[in-house]
Coordinates of C-alpha atoms and ligand atoms in Angstrom, one line a residue:
Chain A
M1463 CA 6.2 26.5 33.4
S1464 CA 4.4 29.7 32.8
D1465 CA 4.5 29.4 29.0
A1466 CA 1.3 29.1 27.0
P1467 CA 0.1 25.5 26.5
I1468 CA 1.5 23.9 23.3
L1469 CA -1.7 21.6 23.5
S1470 CA -5.0 22.7 24.6
V1471 CA -8.0 20.4 24.7
A1472 CA -11.4 21.7 25.6
G1473 CA -14.7 20.2 26.2
L1474 CA -13.9 17.0 24.0
R1475 CA -16.7 14.4 23.6
K1476 CA -17.0 11.2 21.6
A1477 CA -19.8 8.8 22.0
Y1478 CA -20.4 5.4 20.4
G1479 CA -24.4 5.3 20.5
A1480 CA -25.4 5.5 24.1
L1481 CA -21.8 4.8 25.4
T1482 CA -20.0 8.3 26.1
V1483 CA -16.3 7.4 25.8
T1484 CA -14.9 10.7 26.1
D1485 CA -17.0 13.0 28.3
D1486 CA -16.2 16.6 28.4
V1487 CA -12.4 16.2 28.4
S1488 CA -10.4 19.3 29.0
F1489 CA -6.6 19.9 29.7
D1490 CA -3.5 21.8 28.7
V1491 CA 0.0 20.6 28.3
R1492 CA 2.9 23.3 28.3
P1493 CA 5.9 23.0 26.1
G1494 CA 8.4 20.4 27.4
E1495 CA 6.0 18.8 29.9
L1496 CA 5.2 15.3 30.1
H1497 CA 1.6 14.7 30.8
A1498 CA 0.4 11.3 31.8
I1499 CA -3.0 10.1 31.4
I1500 CA -4.0 7.2 33.4
G1501 CA -7.3 5.2 34.0
P1502 CA -8.7 1.7 34.2
N1503 CA -9.2 -0.5 31.3
G1504 CA -11.9 1.0 28.9
A1505 CA -11.7 4.4 30.5
G1506 CA -11.3 5.9 27.0
K1507 CA -7.6 6.6 26.8
T1508 CA -6.9 5.2 23.4
T1509 CA -10.0 6.9 22.1
L1510 CA -8.7 10.0 23.5
I1511 CA -5.4 9.4 21.6
H1512 CA -7.4 8.9 18.4
Q1513 CA -9.2 12.2 18.8
L1514 CA -6.0 14.1 19.6
S1515 CA -4.1 12.6 16.8
G1516 CA -6.8 13.2 14.3
S1517 CA -7.7 9.6 13.4
L1518 CA -11.2 9.9 15.0
R1519 CA -13.6 12.9 14.7
S1520 CA -14.8 14.3 18.0
D1521 CA -18.6 15.0 18.6
A1522 CA -17.8 18.2 20.1
G1523 CA -15.0 20.3 21.6
R1524 CA -11.8 21.9 20.6
V1525 CA -8.1 20.8 20.1
S1526 CA -5.5 23.6 19.6
F1527 CA -1.9 22.9 18.8
A1528 CA 0.8 25.6 19.0
G1529 CA -2.0 28.5 19.0
E1530 CA -3.7 26.9 16.2
D1531 CA -7.1 25.4 16.2
I1532 CA -6.5 22.0 14.6
T1533 CA -10.0 20.4 15.5
R1534 CA -11.1 20.1 11.9
L1535 CA -7.7 18.7 10.5
D1536 CA -7.3 15.1 9.9
M1537 CA -4.4 13.0 11.0
V1538 CA -2.3 13.7 8.0
E1539 CA -2.6 17.3 8.4
R1540 CA -1.9 17.2 12.1
V1541 CA 1.4 15.2 11.6
R1542 CA 2.5 17.8 9.3
R1543 CA 2.1 20.4 12.0
G1544 CA 4.1 18.2 14.5
V1545 CA 1.8 15.9 16.2
A1546 CA 2.7 12.2 16.1
R1547 CA 1.2 9.2 17.9
S1548 CA 2.3 5.7 18.7
F1549 CA 0.0 2.6 18.9
Q1550 CA -1.0 0.6 21.8
I1551 CA -0.7 -2.4 19.6
T1552 CA 2.5 -2.1 17.9
S1553 CA 2.1 -0.7 14.3
V1554 CA 5.2 -0.8 12.3
L1555 CA 6.0 -1.7 8.7
E1556 CA 6.9 -5.3 9.3
G1557 CA 8.3 -6.1 5.7
F1558 CA 10.5 -3.2 5.6
S1559 CA 13.9 -2.5 7.2
V1560 CA 14.1 -0.8 10.4
L1561 CA 15.9 2.2 8.6
E1562 CA 13.1 2.2 5.9
N1563 CA 10.5 2.4 8.7
A1564 CA 12.1 5.7 9.9
A1565 CA 13.2 6.9 6.4
L1566 CA 9.6 6.9 5.2
A1567 CA 8.6 9.1 8.2
V1568 CA 11.4 11.4 7.1
Q1569 CA 10.2 11.1 3.5
A1570 CA 6.7 12.2 4.5
R1571 CA 8.1 15.7 5.6
S1572 CA 10.8 16.1 2.8
G1573 CA 9.3 17.3 -0.3
S1574 CA 7.0 15.4 -2.6
S1575 CA 6.7 11.6 -2.8
F1576 CA 5.4 11.9 -6.2
R1577 CA 8.9 11.1 -7.4
F1578 CA 8.8 7.9 -9.6
F1579 CA 12.5 7.0 -10.6
A1580 CA 15.3 7.8 -8.1
P1581 CA 15.6 4.9 -5.6
A1582 CA 14.2 6.1 -2.5
A1583 CA 16.3 3.7 -0.3
R1584 CA 19.4 5.5 -1.5
E1585 CA 18.6 8.9 -0.6
A1586 CA 21.4 9.8 1.7
Q1587 CA 19.4 12.8 3.3
L1588 CA 16.5 10.7 4.4
N1589 CA 18.7 7.9 5.6
A1590 CA 20.8 10.2 7.8
L1591 CA 17.7 11.9 9.7
A1592 CA 16.2 8.3 10.0
M1593 CA 19.5 7.2 11.5
D1594 CA 19.4 10.0 13.9
A1595 CA 16.0 9.0 15.2
L1596 CA 17.2 5.2 15.5
A1597 CA 20.2 6.4 17.1
R1598 CA 18.1 8.4 19.8
V1599 CA 16.3 5.1 20.6
Q1600 CA 19.4 2.9 20.4
L1601 CA 18.2 1.1 17.4
D1602 CA 20.9 2.3 15.0
D1603 CA 22.7 -1.1 15.2
R1604 CA 19.6 -2.7 14.0
A1605 CA 19.0 -0.4 11.0
Q1606 CA 19.3 -3.1 8.3
R1607 CA 17.1 -5.7 10.1
R1608 CA 13.6 -6.5 9.0
A1609 CA 11.3 -4.7 11.4
G1610 CA 9.2 -7.8 11.7
S1611 CA 12.1 -9.7 13.0
L1612 CA 12.7 -7.2 16.0
S1613 CA 11.8 -8.2 19.5
H1614 CA 8.8 -6.7 21.1
G1615 CA 10.8 -4.1 23.2
E1616 CA 12.5 -3.3 19.9
K1617 CA 9.5 -2.7 18.1
R1618 CA 8.2 -0.4 20.8
K1619 CA 11.4 1.6 20.5
L1620 CA 11.0 1.5 16.8
E1621 CA 7.5 3.1 17.2
I1622 CA 9.0 6.0 19.1
A1623 CA 11.7 6.3 16.5
I1624 CA 9.4 6.6 13.7
A1625 CA 7.4 9.3 15.6
L1626 CA 10.8 11.3 16.2
A1627 CA 11.5 10.7 12.5
S1628 CA 8.2 12.3 11.6
G1629 CA 9.6 15.5 12.9
A1630 CA 7.0 15.7 15.6
R1631 CA 7.1 18.3 18.6
L1632 CA 4.2 16.4 20.4
L1633 CA 4.3 12.9 21.0
L1634 CA 1.3 10.9 21.8
L1635 CA 2.4 7.7 23.2
D1636 CA -0.3 5.1 23.9
E1637 CA 1.0 2.6 26.4
P1638 CA 4.6 2.3 25.2
L1639 CA 5.3 -0.1 27.9
A1640 CA 2.6 -2.5 27.1
G1641 CA 3.9 -6.1 27.0
A1642 CA 7.4 -5.1 27.8
G1643 CA 9.3 -7.0 30.3
K1644 CA 11.2 -5.7 33.2
E1645 CA 14.4 -4.7 31.6
E1646 CA 12.7 -3.5 28.5
T1647 CA 10.6 -1.3 30.7
A1648 CA 13.7 0.3 32.4
V1649 CA 15.3 0.9 29.3
L1650 CA 12.2 2.5 27.7
V1651 CA 11.6 4.6 30.9
E1652 CA 15.2 5.9 30.5
L1653 CA 14.4 6.6 26.9
M1654 CA 11.5 8.7 27.7
Q1655 CA 13.3 10.5 30.4
D1656 CA 15.7 11.6 27.5
L1657 CA 12.9 12.4 25.1
K1658 CA 11.4 14.8 27.7
Q1659 CA 14.4 17.0 27.2
T1660 CA 13.4 17.7 23.5
H1661 CA 9.8 16.8 23.3
T1662 CA 6.3 17.4 24.6
I1663 CA 4.6 14.2 25.7
V1664 CA 1.2 12.8 26.2
L1665 CA 1.7 9.6 27.8
I1666 CA -0.8 6.9 28.2
E1667 CA 0.5 4.4 30.7
H1668 CA -0.7 1.6 33.2
D1669 CA 2.5 1.3 34.7
M1670 CA 2.2 3.6 37.9
E1671 CA 5.8 3.4 38.9
A1672 CA 6.9 4.7 35.4
V1673 CA 4.1 7.4 35.3
F1674 CA 5.2 8.8 38.8
A1675 CA 8.8 8.6 37.9
L1676 CA 8.3 10.7 34.5
A1677 CA 5.2 12.7 34.6
D1678 CA 5.1 16.6 35.3
Q1679 CA 1.4 16.3 35.3
V1680 CA -1.1 13.4 35.8
S1681 CA -4.7 13.3 34.7
V1682 CA -7.0 10.5 35.8
L1683 CA -9.7 9.2 33.1
V1684 CA -12.6 7.1 34.4
Y1685 CA -15.5 6.3 32.3
G1686 CA -14.3 9.1 29.8
R1687 CA -14.4 11.9 32.5
M1688 CA -11.3 13.4 33.7
I1689 CA -11.7 13.3 37.4
A1690 CA -8.4 14.8 38.5
T1691 CA -5.4 16.6 37.1
G1692 CA -2.3 17.8 38.9
T1693 CA 1.1 16.9 39.8
A1694 CA 1.9 13.2 40.5
A1695 CA 1.9 13.8 44.3
S1696 CA -1.3 15.5 44.5
V1697 CA -3.1 13.1 42.1
R1698 CA -1.8 10.2 44.3
S1699 CA -3.3 11.6 47.4
D1700 CA -6.7 12.7 45.7
P1701 CA -9.5 10.6 47.6
D1702 CA -11.6 10.5 44.4
V1703 CA -8.6 8.9 42.4
R1704 CA -7.9 6.6 45.2
A1705 CA -11.5 5.2 45.3
A1706 CA -11.8 5.2 41.5
Y1707 CA -8.6 4.1 40.5
L1708 CA -5.6 3.7 42.5
G1709 CA -7.4 1.6 45.2
E1710 CA -8.0 -0.9 42.5
E1711 CA -4.5 -1.2 41.6
E1712 CA -3.5 -1.8 45.1
A1713 CA -6.2 -4.3 45.6
A1714 CA -5.0 -6.1 42.6
Chain B
M533 CA -9.3 0.4 18.4
S534 CA -9.3 -1.0 15.0
A535 CA -12.8 0.5 14.3
A536 CA -11.6 3.7 15.5
S537 CA -8.7 4.3 13.3
Q538 CA -9.2 4.8 9.6
V539 CA -7.7 2.1 7.5
S540 CA -7.0 3.0 4.0
P541 CA -9.5 2.1 1.3
A542 CA -8.9 -0.9 -0.8
A543 CA -6.3 -2.3 1.2
T544 CA -7.4 -5.9 0.9
P545 CA -6.3 -8.2 3.5
G546 CA -4.6 -11.3 2.4
V547 CA -2.9 -9.5 -0.6
A548 CA -0.6 -7.6 1.8
E549 CA 0.6 -10.8 3.7
H550 CA 2.5 -12.3 0.9
R551 CA 6.2 -12.3 1.5
Q552 CA 8.3 -9.6 -0.1
G553 CA 12.0 -8.7 -0.3
G554 CA 13.0 -12.4 -1.4
M555 CA 15.8 -12.8 -3.6
L556 CA 13.9 -12.7 -6.7
A557 CA 12.4 -9.3 -5.9
G558 CA 15.9 -7.7 -5.9
R559 CA 18.8 -8.5 -8.1
G560 CA 17.8 -12.0 -8.7
A561 CA 14.6 -10.6 -10.4
A562 CA 16.6 -8.6 -12.8
M563 CA 18.5 -11.6 -13.7
A564 CA 15.6 -13.8 -14.2
A565 CA 14.0 -11.0 -16.3
A566 CA 17.2 -10.7 -18.4
V567 CA 17.1 -14.4 -19.0
I568 CA 13.4 -14.4 -20.2
F569 CA 13.9 -11.5 -22.5
L570 CA 17.0 -13.0 -23.9
L571 CA 15.2 -16.1 -24.8
L572 CA 12.4 -14.1 -26.2
A573 CA 14.7 -12.1 -28.4
L574 CA 16.3 -15.1 -29.8
L575 CA 12.9 -16.9 -30.4
P576 CA 12.5 -15.5 -34.1
L577 CA 15.5 -17.1 -34.9
A578 CA 14.0 -20.5 -33.6
A579 CA 11.0 -19.8 -35.5
T580 CA 12.8 -19.5 -38.7
A581 CA 14.9 -22.5 -38.0
L582 CA 12.1 -24.7 -37.2
N583 CA 10.1 -22.9 -40.1
D584 CA 7.2 -22.4 -37.5
P585 CA 6.0 -18.7 -38.0
F586 CA 3.2 -19.6 -35.7
L587 CA 5.6 -19.6 -32.7
M588 CA 6.3 -16.0 -33.2
V589 CA 2.6 -15.0 -33.3
T590 CA 1.9 -17.0 -30.2
A591 CA 4.9 -15.5 -28.4
T592 CA 3.7 -11.8 -29.5
R593 CA 0.3 -12.6 -28.0
I594 CA 2.0 -14.0 -24.8
M595 CA 4.1 -10.9 -24.4
I596 CA 1.1 -8.7 -25.1
F597 CA -0.7 -10.3 -22.0
A598 CA 2.5 -10.2 -20.0
L599 CA 2.4 -6.4 -20.4
A600 CA -1.0 -6.1 -19.2
A601 CA -0.2 -8.6 -16.3
L602 CA 2.8 -6.6 -15.5
S603 CA 0.7 -3.5 -15.1
L604 CA -1.7 -5.2 -12.9
D605 CA 1.0 -6.4 -10.5
L606 CA 1.6 -2.7 -9.9
V607 CA -2.0 -2.5 -8.6
L608 CA -2.4 -5.9 -7.2
G609 CA 1.0 -6.8 -6.1
Y610 CA 2.3 -3.5 -4.9
G611 CA -0.8 -1.6 -4.2
A612 CA -2.7 -4.5 -2.6
M613 CA -5.8 -3.5 -4.7
V614 CA -7.8 -6.5 -6.2
S615 CA -8.9 -4.8 -9.4
F616 CA -11.4 -7.1 -11.1
G617 CA -11.7 -5.1 -14.1
H618 CA -8.2 -4.8 -15.6
A619 CA -9.1 -6.2 -19.1
A620 CA -11.4 -3.1 -19.6
F621 CA -8.2 -1.0 -20.1
I622 CA -6.8 -3.6 -22.8
G623 CA -10.2 -3.2 -24.6
I624 CA -10.1 0.6 -24.5
G625 CA -6.6 0.5 -25.9
A626 CA -7.6 -1.8 -28.7
Y627 CA -10.7 0.1 -29.7
A628 CA -8.6 3.3 -29.8
V629 CA -6.7 1.5 -32.5
A630 CA -9.9 0.2 -34.3
I631 CA -11.9 3.3 -34.1
L632 CA -9.2 5.6 -35.3
S633 CA -8.2 3.0 -38.1
A634 CA -11.9 3.0 -39.2
N635 CA -11.8 6.6 -39.4
G636 CA -8.6 6.9 -41.4
V637 CA -6.0 7.6 -38.6
G638 CA -3.5 4.7 -38.9
D639 CA -0.5 6.2 -37.3
I640 CA 0.6 4.2 -34.2
L641 CA 1.7 7.1 -32.3
V642 CA -1.4 8.9 -32.6
Q643 CA -3.3 5.8 -31.6
A644 CA -1.1 5.2 -28.7
I645 CA -1.6 8.5 -27.4
A646 CA -5.3 8.1 -27.9
A647 CA -5.2 4.9 -26.1
V648 CA -3.1 6.0 -23.2
A649 CA -5.3 9.0 -22.9
A650 CA -8.5 7.2 -22.8
S651 CA -7.4 4.2 -20.6
A652 CA -5.9 6.8 -18.1
L653 CA -9.0 8.7 -18.0
F654 CA -11.2 5.8 -17.5
A655 CA -8.8 4.6 -14.8
L656 CA -8.8 8.1 -13.1
V657 CA -12.5 8.3 -12.8
T658 CA -13.4 4.7 -11.9
G659 CA -10.4 4.3 -9.8
A660 CA -11.3 7.5 -7.7
I661 CA -14.8 6.0 -7.1
S662 CA -13.7 2.4 -6.5
L663 CA -10.9 3.5 -4.0
R664 CA -13.7 4.9 -1.7
T665 CA -14.4 1.2 -1.1
R666 CA -12.1 -1.5 0.2
G667 CA -11.9 -5.3 0.2
V668 CA -14.5 -7.3 -1.4
Y669 CA -16.3 -4.1 -2.3
F670 CA -13.3 -2.8 -4.3
I671 CA -13.3 -6.1 -6.3
M672 CA -17.1 -5.9 -6.9
I673 CA -17.0 -2.2 -8.1
T674 CA -14.0 -2.7 -10.5
L675 CA -15.7 -5.7 -11.9
A676 CA -18.9 -3.6 -12.4
F677 CA -16.9 -0.7 -14.2
G678 CA -15.2 -3.5 -16.2
Q679 CA -18.5 -4.8 -17.2
M680 CA -19.8 -1.3 -18.0
A681 CA -17.1 -0.7 -20.5
Y682 CA -17.7 -4.3 -21.9
F683 CA -21.4 -3.4 -22.6
F684 CA -20.6 0.0 -23.8
M685 CA -18.6 -1.5 -26.7
V686 CA -21.3 -4.3 -27.2
S687 CA -23.6 -1.6 -27.8
L688 CA -21.3 0.4 -30.1
S689 CA -22.9 -1.0 -33.3
A690 CA -21.1 1.4 -35.6
Y691 CA -17.7 -0.3 -34.6
G692 CA -19.0 -4.0 -34.9
G693 CA -21.0 -4.2 -31.5
D694 CA -20.9 -7.7 -30.3
D695 CA -19.4 -9.2 -33.3
G696 CA -16.2 -6.8 -33.1
I697 CA -14.3 -5.1 -36.0
T698 CA -11.6 -6.2 -38.2
L699 CA -9.1 -3.6 -38.7
P700 CA -8.4 -2.4 -42.4
A701 CA -4.8 -2.8 -41.8
R702 CA -2.1 -2.8 -39.2
S703 CA -1.1 0.6 -37.9
T704 CA 1.8 2.5 -39.6
L705 CA 4.5 4.6 -38.2
F706 CA 4.8 8.1 -40.1
G707 CA 3.0 6.4 -43.0
A708 CA 5.2 3.4 -43.2
P709 CA 3.5 -0.1 -42.7
L710 CA 6.4 -1.2 -40.4
L711 CA 4.2 -3.5 -38.3
D712 CA 2.8 -5.6 -41.1
D713 CA 5.9 -7.9 -40.7
D714 CA 5.3 -10.2 -37.8
M715 CA 8.8 -10.0 -36.8
A716 CA 8.8 -6.2 -36.5
L717 CA 5.7 -6.4 -34.4
F718 CA 7.2 -9.2 -32.1
Y719 CA 10.3 -7.0 -31.5
A720 CA 8.3 -3.8 -31.0
V721 CA 6.1 -5.6 -28.2
L722 CA 9.3 -7.1 -26.7
A723 CA 10.9 -3.5 -26.6
V724 CA 7.9 -2.1 -25.0
L725 CA 7.7 -5.2 -22.6
I726 CA 11.3 -4.5 -21.5
L727 CA 10.9 -0.7 -21.3
A728 CA 7.8 -1.3 -19.1
F729 CA 9.6 -3.7 -16.9
A730 CA 12.6 -1.6 -16.5
G731 CA 10.2 1.5 -15.8
L732 CA 8.0 -0.2 -13.3
R733 CA 11.0 -1.6 -11.4
A734 CA 12.4 1.9 -11.0
V735 CA 8.9 3.1 -9.8
V736 CA 8.4 0.5 -7.1
A737 CA 11.9 1.4 -5.6
S738 CA 11.2 5.2 -5.8
R739 CA 9.5 7.3 -3.2
F740 CA 6.3 6.8 -4.9
G741 CA 6.8 3.0 -5.0
R742 CA 7.8 3.0 -1.2
V743 CA 4.6 4.8 -0.2
L744 CA 2.5 2.3 -2.4
R745 CA 4.6 -0.6 -0.7
G746 CA 4.1 0.8 2.8
T747 CA 0.4 1.3 2.3
R748 CA 0.1 -2.5 1.3
D749 CA 2.1 -3.4 4.5
N750 CA 0.3 -1.2 6.9
A751 CA -2.0 1.6 5.9
Q752 CA -2.7 2.7 9.3
R753 CA 1.0 3.2 10.0
M754 CA 1.4 5.2 6.8
Q755 CA -1.3 7.5 7.8
A756 CA 0.2 8.0 11.2
I757 CA 3.3 9.3 9.5
G758 CA 1.6 11.7 7.1
F759 CA 0.7 9.9 4.1
S760 CA -2.9 9.8 2.5
P761 CA -3.0 6.4 0.8
F762 CA -5.8 7.4 -1.8
R763 CA -3.6 9.8 -4.0
Y764 CA -0.8 7.3 -4.2
Q765 CA -3.2 4.3 -5.0
L766 CA -5.0 6.1 -7.5
T767 CA -1.8 7.2 -9.3
A768 CA -0.8 3.7 -9.4
Y769 CA -4.2 2.7 -10.8
V770 CA -4.0 5.3 -13.5
M771 CA -0.4 4.3 -14.5
A772 CA -1.4 0.6 -14.7
G773 CA -4.5 1.4 -16.8
A774 CA -2.4 3.3 -19.4
I775 CA 0.1 0.5 -19.6
A776 CA -2.7 -1.9 -20.2
G777 CA -4.2 0.5 -22.8
I778 CA -0.8 0.2 -24.6
A779 CA -1.1 -3.7 -24.5
G780 CA -4.6 -3.3 -26.2
V781 CA -3.0 -1.3 -29.0
F782 CA -0.6 -4.3 -29.5
L783 CA -3.3 -6.6 -29.2
A784 CA -5.4 -4.9 -31.9
N785 CA -2.5 -4.9 -34.2
Q786 CA -1.6 -8.5 -33.6
A787 CA -5.0 -9.9 -34.1
E788 CA -6.0 -7.3 -36.7
F789 CA -9.5 -7.5 -35.1
V790 CA -11.0 -6.0 -32.0
S791 CA -14.1 -7.2 -30.1
P792 CA -15.7 -6.7 -26.7
A793 CA -14.5 -10.2 -25.9
Y794 CA -11.2 -8.7 -25.0
M795 CA -12.7 -7.0 -22.0
T796 CA -14.9 -9.7 -20.5
W797 CA -14.7 -10.2 -16.7
Q798 CA -13.2 -13.7 -17.4
R799 CA -10.3 -11.8 -19.2
S800 CA -9.7 -9.8 -16.1
G801 CA -9.8 -12.8 -14.0
E802 CA -7.2 -14.6 -16.2
L803 CA -4.9 -11.5 -15.7
I804 CA -5.2 -11.8 -11.8
V805 CA -4.4 -15.4 -12.3
M806 CA -1.2 -14.7 -14.4
V807 CA 0.0 -12.4 -11.6
V808 CA -0.8 -14.7 -8.8
L809 CA 0.6 -17.5 -10.6
G810 CA 3.8 -15.8 -11.3
G811 CA 4.1 -14.3 -7.7
M812 CA 2.7 -11.0 -6.9
G813 CA 4.6 -7.9 -6.2
T814 CA 7.7 -9.2 -8.2
L815 CA 7.1 -7.7 -11.8
V816 CA 9.1 -10.7 -13.1
G817 CA 6.5 -12.9 -11.8
A818 CA 3.7 -11.4 -13.7
I819 CA 5.5 -12.0 -16.9
A820 CA 6.4 -15.6 -16.0
G821 CA 2.8 -16.1 -14.9
A822 CA 1.6 -14.7 -18.4
I823 CA 4.0 -16.9 -20.1
A824 CA 2.9 -20.2 -18.0
F825 CA -0.7 -19.5 -18.2
L826 CA -1.1 -18.8 -21.9
L827 CA 1.2 -21.9 -22.7
V828 CA -0.5 -24.2 -20.5
E829 CA -3.9 -23.0 -21.9
D830 CA -2.6 -23.6 -25.6
W831 CA -1.3 -27.1 -24.4
L832 CA -4.3 -28.3 -22.6
A833 CA -6.5 -27.1 -25.6
I834 CA -4.9 -29.7 -27.7
F835 CA -6.1 -32.4 -25.7
S836 CA -9.5 -31.7 -24.8
E837 CA -12.3 -29.2 -25.4
H838 CA -12.7 -29.3 -21.6
W839 CA -9.4 -27.8 -21.2
K840 CA -10.8 -25.0 -18.8
L841 CA -11.5 -27.8 -16.3
G842 CA -8.1 -28.9 -16.6
L843 CA -6.7 -25.4 -16.2
G844 CA -8.8 -24.8 -13.0
I845 CA -7.6 -28.0 -11.4
L846 CA -3.8 -27.0 -12.2
L847 CA -4.5 -23.7 -10.7
V848 CA -6.0 -25.0 -7.6
L849 CA -3.0 -27.3 -7.3
L850 CA -0.7 -24.4 -7.8
V851 CA -2.2 -22.1 -5.4
L852 CA -2.2 -25.0 -2.8
F853 CA 1.3 -26.1 -3.4
T854 CA 3.5 -23.2 -4.3
R855 CA 3.2 -20.1 -2.0
G856 CA 4.5 -17.1 -3.7
G857 CA 3.6 -18.4 -7.4
I858 CA 6.4 -19.2 -9.8
V859 CA 8.8 -16.8 -8.3
G860 CA 8.3 -18.3 -4.8
G861 CA 8.9 -21.8 -6.2
V862 CA 12.0 -20.6 -7.9
E863 CA 13.2 -19.2 -4.7
R864 CA 12.5 -22.3 -2.7
L865 CA 14.4 -24.5 -5.3
T866 CA 17.3 -22.4 -5.4
G867 CA 17.4 -21.8 -1.7
R868 CA 17.6 -18.1 -2.1
S869 CA 14.6 -17.1 -0.3
Q870 CA 15.3 -14.8 2.5
P871 CA 13.5 -15.1 5.8
Ligands
LIG2754 N1 -15.3 1.7 17.6 C1 -16.0 1.6 18.9 N2 -17.2 1.4 18.8 C2 -17.9 1.2 19.9 N3 -17.4 1.1 21.1 C3 -16.0 1.4 21.3 C4 -15.1 1.7 19.9 N4 -14.0 1.8 20.4 C5 -13.7 1.9 21.7 N5 -15.0 1.6 22.2 C6 -15.3 1.5 23.7 O1 -15.1 2.7 24.2 C7 -14.5 2.3 25.4 C8 -13.0 3.0 25.6 O2 -12.2 2.3 24.8 P1 -10.6 2.7 24.7 O3 -10.0 1.8 23.8 O4 -10.5 4.1 24.5 O5 -10.2 2.4 26.2 P2 -8.7 2.4 27.0 O6 -8.9 3.3 28.2 O7 -7.8 3.0 26.0 O8 -8.6 0.8 27.5 P3 -7.3 0.2 27.6 O9 -6.8 0.5 28.9 O10 -8.0 -1.3 27.7 O11 -6.4 0.3 26.3 C9 -14.4 0.9 25.7 O12 -15.6 0.6 26.5 C10 -14.6 0.4 24.4 O13 -15.3 -0.8 24.3
LIG2755 MG1 -6.2 1.7 25.1

């Protein structure tokens, strides 16, 4: 764990009018690490994901990925470099097959999409890589189903498969367990355990059990400020964190 | 969260919601189209047998609008861009013929190239601006550009202005007056219609078409995997404009007359109605919609001068009772619709 960070965030800020949603956030993520970010509702976690993925411009601060300053790059350019995100509210192409959802992500990084005549659905290369991604999340047996007809848990898996198919090295996962039942949660946690072997992950999650099982590093975000960062154990015992966040959880 | 993530321009809610992947969007659509094309191909025989040459003239006009509606379906049905200025491209194509003929250039190939170039360029410039907006603003701005083209032609007094201009003759091919014969014109239009249908079917299934359809489904998701919708939507807009320009070339030849009336916003609205009536995002629906719309229009005109009112009522009923237009209705009747 002495490698240079693959993701480095320094002094990131974002305000909506008078409301500062991201307040001087800095942290590093080393290659292969799973860095969890926890915090109460409205802490600014999703906003932070927007800023890291490039869908939202930051007011100040710097984001570097693999040694390159990507602060000024938009989402499309960041995906090209290997940063992919999932959405808190499931966002898949409901009208397309499961396979095509993943195949489109492969297509995005496999040559030009200004090809007008050959049928895309029959491109073996795209489909093969898409199937690899689906197999990784155990959705390969659902490949021909319409994505809109999947169960909630399956859609959460498909979101992850799409991110994998996009060729990402860094996954930004925004509450992948949101709305998942007990069994689905267990499957997804196991899946993320597996993803840790190959990918660097920033994980936003409310499920503390999952976070403490998975995370190498945990940061706590409260009102846009990172009040603590460290190993799961050290964060858990941090008095500020207990006061600001975990206490609430236990009381709830 | 919704406000924070960029959603693509011009992805109009509602348009994206219609069902897709029904039977008629696939092989069934090709079958339905083949039947329509076959019937059309046989129509001149019927016209001769019935000694009703007007039948062929009507059918030619219908096919010309079917071609324009087909091109609009790429934008509206597959691109989820509600363009309210599509008739402008027909007008530009028609004026390319009129202006070149008036200046002694009667060859249809030269005219068609000019028509495609002019309508594509107009689509490129207006599309690039319009696609900066979305939703109802996109509708308004395409409408505004359409009206600009209309008023430009009205002011073009050298070519008839408001009154329009009569062509000295139909276009020629390498000097030969091939299109003077109504049947030749009929088959030329049919051939181009079939070609456009086949070409667009390939396009919507291609890599490009898949990006366009994906953007219609969920623009946010497409951006998150690395597609910027703008370039793809603009390309579709330009392709559609060019095809509508070709429709204009034929319309000028069929009527041997060109006027700004071809490019009014009512015309653009009628094209939208044809596509919606037939079933958006199916291609064959646009053709069926154009046929149905123009036949009903002709038919109602026999009964009353207030036929537009009747047409309006019919349309409201259709929209209320047949989701998915004609194609959707056929799917339900044949029970071939997929969930
Ligand atoms: N576009 C916006 N305009 C104004 N305020 C916004 C906007 N987006 C988010 N906010 C506010 O910013 C704060 C942080 O929102 P964010 O969605 O990032 O929180 P979160 O930590 O992801 O919450 P949750 O746990 O509920 O998902 C909230 O107070 C929210 O109301
Ligand atoms: Mg959130």
